[in-house]
Amino acid sequence: MSLDLSGLVPAPVTPFTTQGAVDHTALATYGKWLSGFDGVKGLVCLGHAGEGTFLTQEEQVAVIRTLVDAVGGTVPIIAGITGEGTAVAAAEAVRAVDAGAAAGLVYPSHGWLRFGFQPGAPQDRYRAIHEESGLPLILFQYPDATKASYDLRTQLEIAAQPGVFATKNGVRNMRRWDTEIPVLRAEQPDLQILTCHDEYLLHTMFDVDGALVGYGGLAPEPLIDLIAAGKARDYVAARAIHDRLLPVTKAVYHRGSHMEGTVALKLGLKARGILPTATVRSPLIDLSAEAEAEIIAALESAALI
């Protein structure tokens, strides 16, 4: 049975103690806070924002279990499936099911980022993961700047496969967005379309069922309102929310590397009093004191603290 993700689906960060261990107490509190908002339809753990590939297999399973227990069935917990090889990813999906995950967000094999993929290989990856685990799956469309961004035919073929019920689209090429999303809608009308353009939400918000974004883990309140404005085709309201959030968007995502966004999210959550620390794991490194001050000032200007 398909899950209903037609709203905000935050991708929460993974809190760590100052000693570098997963902080399960903070994670549980954080998960309860996010799941308590009307309009949040699920939580996605173990992705980029959650530093999922920086965790051991045991830690990944424990993170899923903590969130499942914390939300108490109020929203589904969706696990990022990031393993490089197809069999490795399928085994990861089986562990996620055992830990209580309700669905899987399937990342491309990371070798494809540099070298590209053979025709049919992505389709086989989704097929094998679903057949092995039974997990409902979300198609993840990577940025156009990478070689792991699926052409339209590949997207359509994956979307038509058993078990695939939604797509998280982060193509970050508005020409492709504007031409490919209508085709996905027309040919796969039951496919739930979720934007993950944290820094381009205004442009994409009028074409989607919801948003699956790390940004939602920091600022769920205005993003829930932004999704509602998009569905109502209320550009004036959507633009006002966008403009209110723009200083935060710039402080978190308009940085030298998109990976810095995870560090910035943690600093923002610490400033909001949601997390006790902003500790990250290598290869992420801390931002400067000046950057932290910028993030705090941006949150203040957006009335989030």
Coordinates of C-alpha atoms in Angstrom, one line a residue:
M1 CA 0.0 0.0 0.0
S2 CA 1.3 3.4 -1.0
L3 CA 2.2 6.0 1.7
D4 CA 0.7 9.5 1.6
L5 CA 3.6 11.9 1.5
S6 CA 1.6 14.9 0.2
G7 CA 3.0 17.5 2.6
L8 CA 6.3 18.2 4.3
V9 CA 8.7 15.3 4.7
P10 CA 11.7 16.5 6.7
A11 CA 15.1 14.8 6.4
P12 CA 16.4 15.3 10.0
V13 CA 20.0 15.5 10.8
T14 CA 21.6 12.9 13.1
P15 CA 22.6 14.5 16.5
F16 CA 25.9 13.5 18.0
T17 CA 27.3 13.9 21.5
T18 CA 30.4 16.1 21.9
Q19 CA 32.3 12.8 22.0
G20 CA 31.0 11.9 18.5
A21 CA 28.5 9.1 19.4
V22 CA 24.9 9.2 18.1
D23 CA 22.8 11.1 20.6
H24 CA 19.7 8.9 20.8
T25 CA 18.1 11.0 23.5
A26 CA 18.4 14.1 21.4
L27 CA 17.3 12.2 18.2
A28 CA 14.1 11.0 19.9
T29 CA 13.3 14.5 21.2
Y30 CA 13.9 15.9 17.7
G31 CA 11.8 13.3 16.0
K32 CA 8.9 13.9 18.3
W33 CA 9.1 17.6 17.7
L34 CA 9.1 17.2 13.9
S35 CA 6.3 14.6 13.9
G36 CA 4.1 16.8 16.0
F37 CA 3.5 19.3 13.3
D38 CA 0.2 19.0 11.4
G39 CA 1.4 18.7 7.8
V40 CA 4.5 16.6 8.4
K41 CA 3.9 13.3 6.5
G42 CA 7.0 11.4 7.3
L43 CA 10.7 11.6 8.3
V44 CA 13.6 10.5 6.2
C45 CA 16.7 9.4 8.0
L46 CA 20.2 8.3 6.9
G47 CA 20.4 10.6 4.0
H48 CA 22.8 13.5 3.2
A49 CA 21.4 15.7 5.9
G50 CA 21.5 12.8 8.3
E51 CA 25.1 11.9 7.6
G52 CA 23.8 8.4 6.9
T53 CA 26.9 7.2 5.0
F54 CA 29.1 8.3 7.9
L55 CA 27.4 5.8 10.3
T56 CA 28.2 2.1 10.8
Q57 CA 25.6 -0.5 9.9
E58 CA 24.7 -0.9 13.6
E59 CA 24.3 2.9 14.0
Q60 CA 22.1 3.1 11.0
V61 CA 19.8 0.4 12.3
A62 CA 19.7 2.1 15.8
V63 CA 18.8 5.5 14.3
I64 CA 15.8 4.0 12.5
R65 CA 14.7 2.2 15.6
T66 CA 15.0 5.3 17.8
L67 CA 12.9 7.4 15.4
V68 CA 10.3 4.7 14.9
D69 CA 9.9 4.4 18.7
A70 CA 9.9 8.2 19.1
V71 CA 7.1 9.0 16.7
G72 CA 5.0 6.1 17.9
G73 CA 3.4 5.4 14.5
T74 CA 2.2 9.0 14.0
V75 CA 4.3 9.3 10.8
P76 CA 6.3 6.7 8.7
I77 CA 10.0 6.6 9.1
I78 CA 11.7 6.3 5.7
A79 CA 15.3 5.1 5.5
G80 CA 17.9 6.3 3.0
I81 CA 19.3 3.3 1.1
T82 CA 22.8 4.3 0.1
G83 CA 24.8 1.1 -0.4
E84 CA 27.1 1.1 -3.4
G85 CA 26.5 -2.3 -4.9
T86 CA 22.9 -3.5 -5.6
A87 CA 23.2 -6.5 -3.3
V88 CA 24.7 -4.4 -0.6
A89 CA 21.8 -1.9 -1.0
A90 CA 19.3 -4.7 -0.9
A91 CA 20.8 -6.0 2.3
E92 CA 20.7 -2.5 3.8
A93 CA 17.0 -2.3 2.9
V94 CA 16.3 -5.6 4.7
R95 CA 18.0 -4.3 7.8
A96 CA 15.8 -1.1 7.5
V97 CA 12.7 -3.2 7.4
D98 CA 13.7 -5.2 10.4
A99 CA 14.3 -1.9 12.2
G100 CA 10.8 -0.6 11.4
A101 CA 11.3 1.5 8.3
A102 CA 8.1 2.0 6.3
A103 CA 9.8 2.9 3.0
G104 CA 13.2 3.5 1.4
L105 CA 14.7 6.4 -0.4
V106 CA 17.1 4.8 -2.9
Y107 CA 20.3 6.7 -3.7
P108 CA 22.1 6.0 -6.9
S109 CA 25.2 3.9 -6.8
H110 CA 27.8 6.5 -5.9
G111 CA 30.3 5.4 -8.6
W112 CA 27.7 6.7 -11.1
L113 CA 28.3 10.3 -9.9
R114 CA 31.6 10.3 -11.6
F115 CA 31.4 7.6 -14.3
G116 CA 27.7 7.5 -15.2
F117 CA 25.5 4.5 -15.4
Q118 CA 24.8 1.8 -17.9
P119 CA 21.3 1.8 -19.4
G120 CA 19.1 -0.4 -17.4
A121 CA 21.3 -0.5 -14.3
P122 CA 19.2 2.0 -12.2
Q123 CA 16.0 0.0 -13.0
D124 CA 17.7 -3.2 -11.9
R125 CA 18.8 -1.5 -8.6
Y126 CA 15.2 -0.6 -7.7
R127 CA 13.9 -3.9 -8.8
A128 CA 16.4 -5.9 -6.7
I129 CA 16.0 -3.8 -3.6
H130 CA 12.2 -4.0 -3.7
E131 CA 12.1 -7.7 -4.4
E132 CA 14.6 -8.5 -1.6
S133 CA 13.1 -6.2 1.1
G134 CA 9.5 -5.5 0.1
L135 CA 10.0 -1.8 0.9
P136 CA 8.0 0.8 -0.9
L137 CA 10.6 2.9 -2.7
I138 CA 11.1 6.5 -3.6
L139 CA 13.0 7.4 -6.8
F140 CA 15.8 9.8 -6.1
Q141 CA 16.6 12.2 -9.0
Y142 CA 20.1 13.7 -8.5
P143 CA 21.2 17.1 -9.8
D144 CA 21.8 17.5 -13.5
A145 CA 25.4 18.5 -12.7
T146 CA 26.2 14.9 -11.8
K147 CA 26.4 11.8 -14.0
A148 CA 23.9 10.1 -11.8
S149 CA 21.0 12.2 -12.9
Y150 CA 18.5 9.9 -14.6
D151 CA 17.2 10.8 -18.1
L152 CA 13.5 11.0 -18.5
R153 CA 13.1 7.5 -20.0
T154 CA 15.0 6.0 -17.0
Q155 CA 12.8 7.9 -14.5
L156 CA 9.6 6.7 -16.3
E157 CA 10.8 3.1 -16.3
I158 CA 11.7 3.2 -12.6
A159 CA 8.4 4.9 -11.7
A160 CA 6.5 2.1 -13.5
Q161 CA 8.2 -0.7 -11.5
P162 CA 6.5 -2.5 -8.7
G163 CA 7.0 -0.8 -5.3
V164 CA 8.0 2.6 -6.5
F165 CA 5.4 5.1 -5.3
A166 CA 7.1 8.5 -5.2
T167 CA 10.0 10.6 -6.6
K168 CA 12.3 13.0 -4.8
N169 CA 13.4 15.3 -7.5
G170 CA 16.5 17.5 -7.1
V171 CA 17.5 17.9 -10.7
R172 CA 18.4 21.6 -10.1
N173 CA 18.0 22.4 -13.7
M174 CA 14.8 24.3 -14.1
R175 CA 14.6 23.6 -17.9
R176 CA 14.5 19.9 -17.1
W177 CA 12.2 20.4 -14.2
D178 CA 9.7 22.4 -16.3
T179 CA 9.7 19.8 -19.2
E180 CA 10.1 16.5 -17.3
I181 CA 7.7 16.9 -14.4
P182 CA 4.6 17.3 -16.6
V183 CA 5.5 14.1 -18.4
L184 CA 6.0 12.2 -15.2
R185 CA 2.6 13.5 -14.1
A186 CA 0.9 12.5 -17.3
E187 CA 2.4 9.0 -17.7
Q188 CA 2.5 8.1 -14.0
P189 CA -0.5 9.9 -12.4
D190 CA -0.2 7.9 -9.1
L191 CA 3.4 8.8 -8.6
Q192 CA 3.8 11.3 -5.7
I193 CA 6.2 14.1 -6.8
L194 CA 8.3 15.7 -4.0
T195 CA 10.7 18.5 -4.5
C196 CA 14.0 18.4 -2.7
H197 CA 15.2 21.8 -4.0
D198 CA 16.0 23.3 -0.6
E199 CA 17.4 26.5 -2.3
Y200 CA 14.8 26.6 -5.1
L201 CA 11.6 25.9 -3.3
L202 CA 9.5 28.8 -4.7
H203 CA 10.0 27.7 -8.3
T204 CA 9.2 24.1 -7.7
M205 CA 6.4 24.4 -5.1
F206 CA 3.5 24.8 -7.5
D207 CA 4.1 21.5 -9.3
V208 CA 4.4 19.0 -6.4
D209 CA 2.6 16.9 -3.9
G210 CA 5.1 17.8 -1.2
A211 CA 8.6 18.5 -0.3
L212 CA 11.3 16.1 1.0
V213 CA 14.0 18.4 2.3
G214 CA 16.6 18.7 4.9
Y215 CA 15.4 22.3 5.3
G216 CA 12.2 20.8 6.7
G217 CA 14.2 19.6 9.7
L218 CA 15.1 23.1 10.6
A219 CA 12.1 25.2 9.6
P220 CA 9.0 23.0 9.4
E221 CA 6.5 25.7 10.3
P222 CA 7.0 28.1 7.3
L223 CA 7.7 25.2 4.9
I224 CA 4.3 23.6 5.8
D225 CA 2.7 27.0 5.0
L226 CA 4.7 27.3 1.7
I227 CA 3.5 23.9 0.6
A228 CA -0.1 24.9 1.3
A229 CA 0.4 28.2 -0.6
G230 CA 1.7 26.2 -3.6
K231 CA -1.2 23.8 -3.6
A232 CA -3.6 26.8 -3.4
R233 CA -1.7 28.4 -6.4
D234 CA -1.3 31.5 -4.1
Y235 CA 1.9 33.0 -5.5
V236 CA 1.6 36.1 -3.3
A237 CA 1.6 34.1 -0.1
A238 CA 4.3 31.7 -1.3
R239 CA 6.5 34.6 -2.3
A240 CA 6.1 36.2 1.1
I241 CA 7.2 33.0 2.8
H242 CA 10.1 32.6 0.4
D243 CA 11.2 36.2 1.1
R244 CA 10.9 35.7 4.8
L245 CA 13.1 32.6 4.6
L246 CA 15.6 33.9 2.1
P247 CA 18.2 35.0 4.7
V248 CA 18.0 31.5 6.3
T249 CA 18.2 29.9 2.8
K250 CA 21.3 31.9 2.0
A251 CA 22.9 31.3 5.4
V252 CA 22.3 27.5 5.2
Y253 CA 22.5 26.6 1.5
H254 CA 24.2 29.4 -0.4
R255 CA 27.6 28.3 0.9
G256 CA 30.7 27.1 -0.8
S257 CA 29.7 23.5 -0.7
H258 CA 26.2 22.0 -0.4
M259 CA 27.7 19.7 2.2
E260 CA 28.1 22.7 4.5
G261 CA 24.4 22.8 4.6
T262 CA 24.3 19.9 7.0
V263 CA 26.7 21.7 9.4
A264 CA 24.6 24.9 9.1
L265 CA 21.3 22.9 9.8
K266 CA 22.8 21.7 13.0
L267 CA 23.9 25.1 14.0
G268 CA 20.4 26.4 13.3
L269 CA 18.8 23.6 15.3
K270 CA 21.1 24.4 18.2
A271 CA 20.2 28.1 18.0
R272 CA 16.5 27.1 18.0
G273 CA 17.0 25.0 21.1
I274 CA 16.1 21.8 19.4
L275 CA 19.5 20.1 19.6
P276 CA 22.0 20.4 22.5
T277 CA 25.1 20.4 20.2
A278 CA 26.0 21.0 16.5
T279 CA 28.6 18.2 16.4
V280 CA 29.3 16.7 13.0
R281 CA 31.3 13.7 11.7
S282 CA 34.3 13.8 9.5
P283 CA 34.6 14.5 6.6
L284 CA 32.3 17.3 7.6
I285 CA 34.1 20.1 9.6
D286 CA 32.7 22.8 11.8
L287 CA 31.9 26.2 10.3
S288 CA 33.4 29.4 11.5
A289 CA 32.1 31.5 14.4
E290 CA 31.2 34.2 11.8
A291 CA 29.1 31.7 9.9
E292 CA 27.3 30.6 13.1
A293 CA 26.5 34.3 13.8
E294 CA 25.1 34.7 10.3
I295 CA 22.8 31.7 10.8
I296 CA 21.5 33.0 14.1
A297 CA 20.9 36.4 12.6
A298 CA 19.0 34.9 9.7
L299 CA 16.8 32.8 12.0
E300 CA 16.0 35.9 14.0
S301 CA 15.1 37.8 10.9
A302 CA 12.7 35.0 9.9
A303 CA 11.2 35.0 13.4
L304 CA 12.3 31.4 14.0
I305 CA 14.1 32.3 17.2

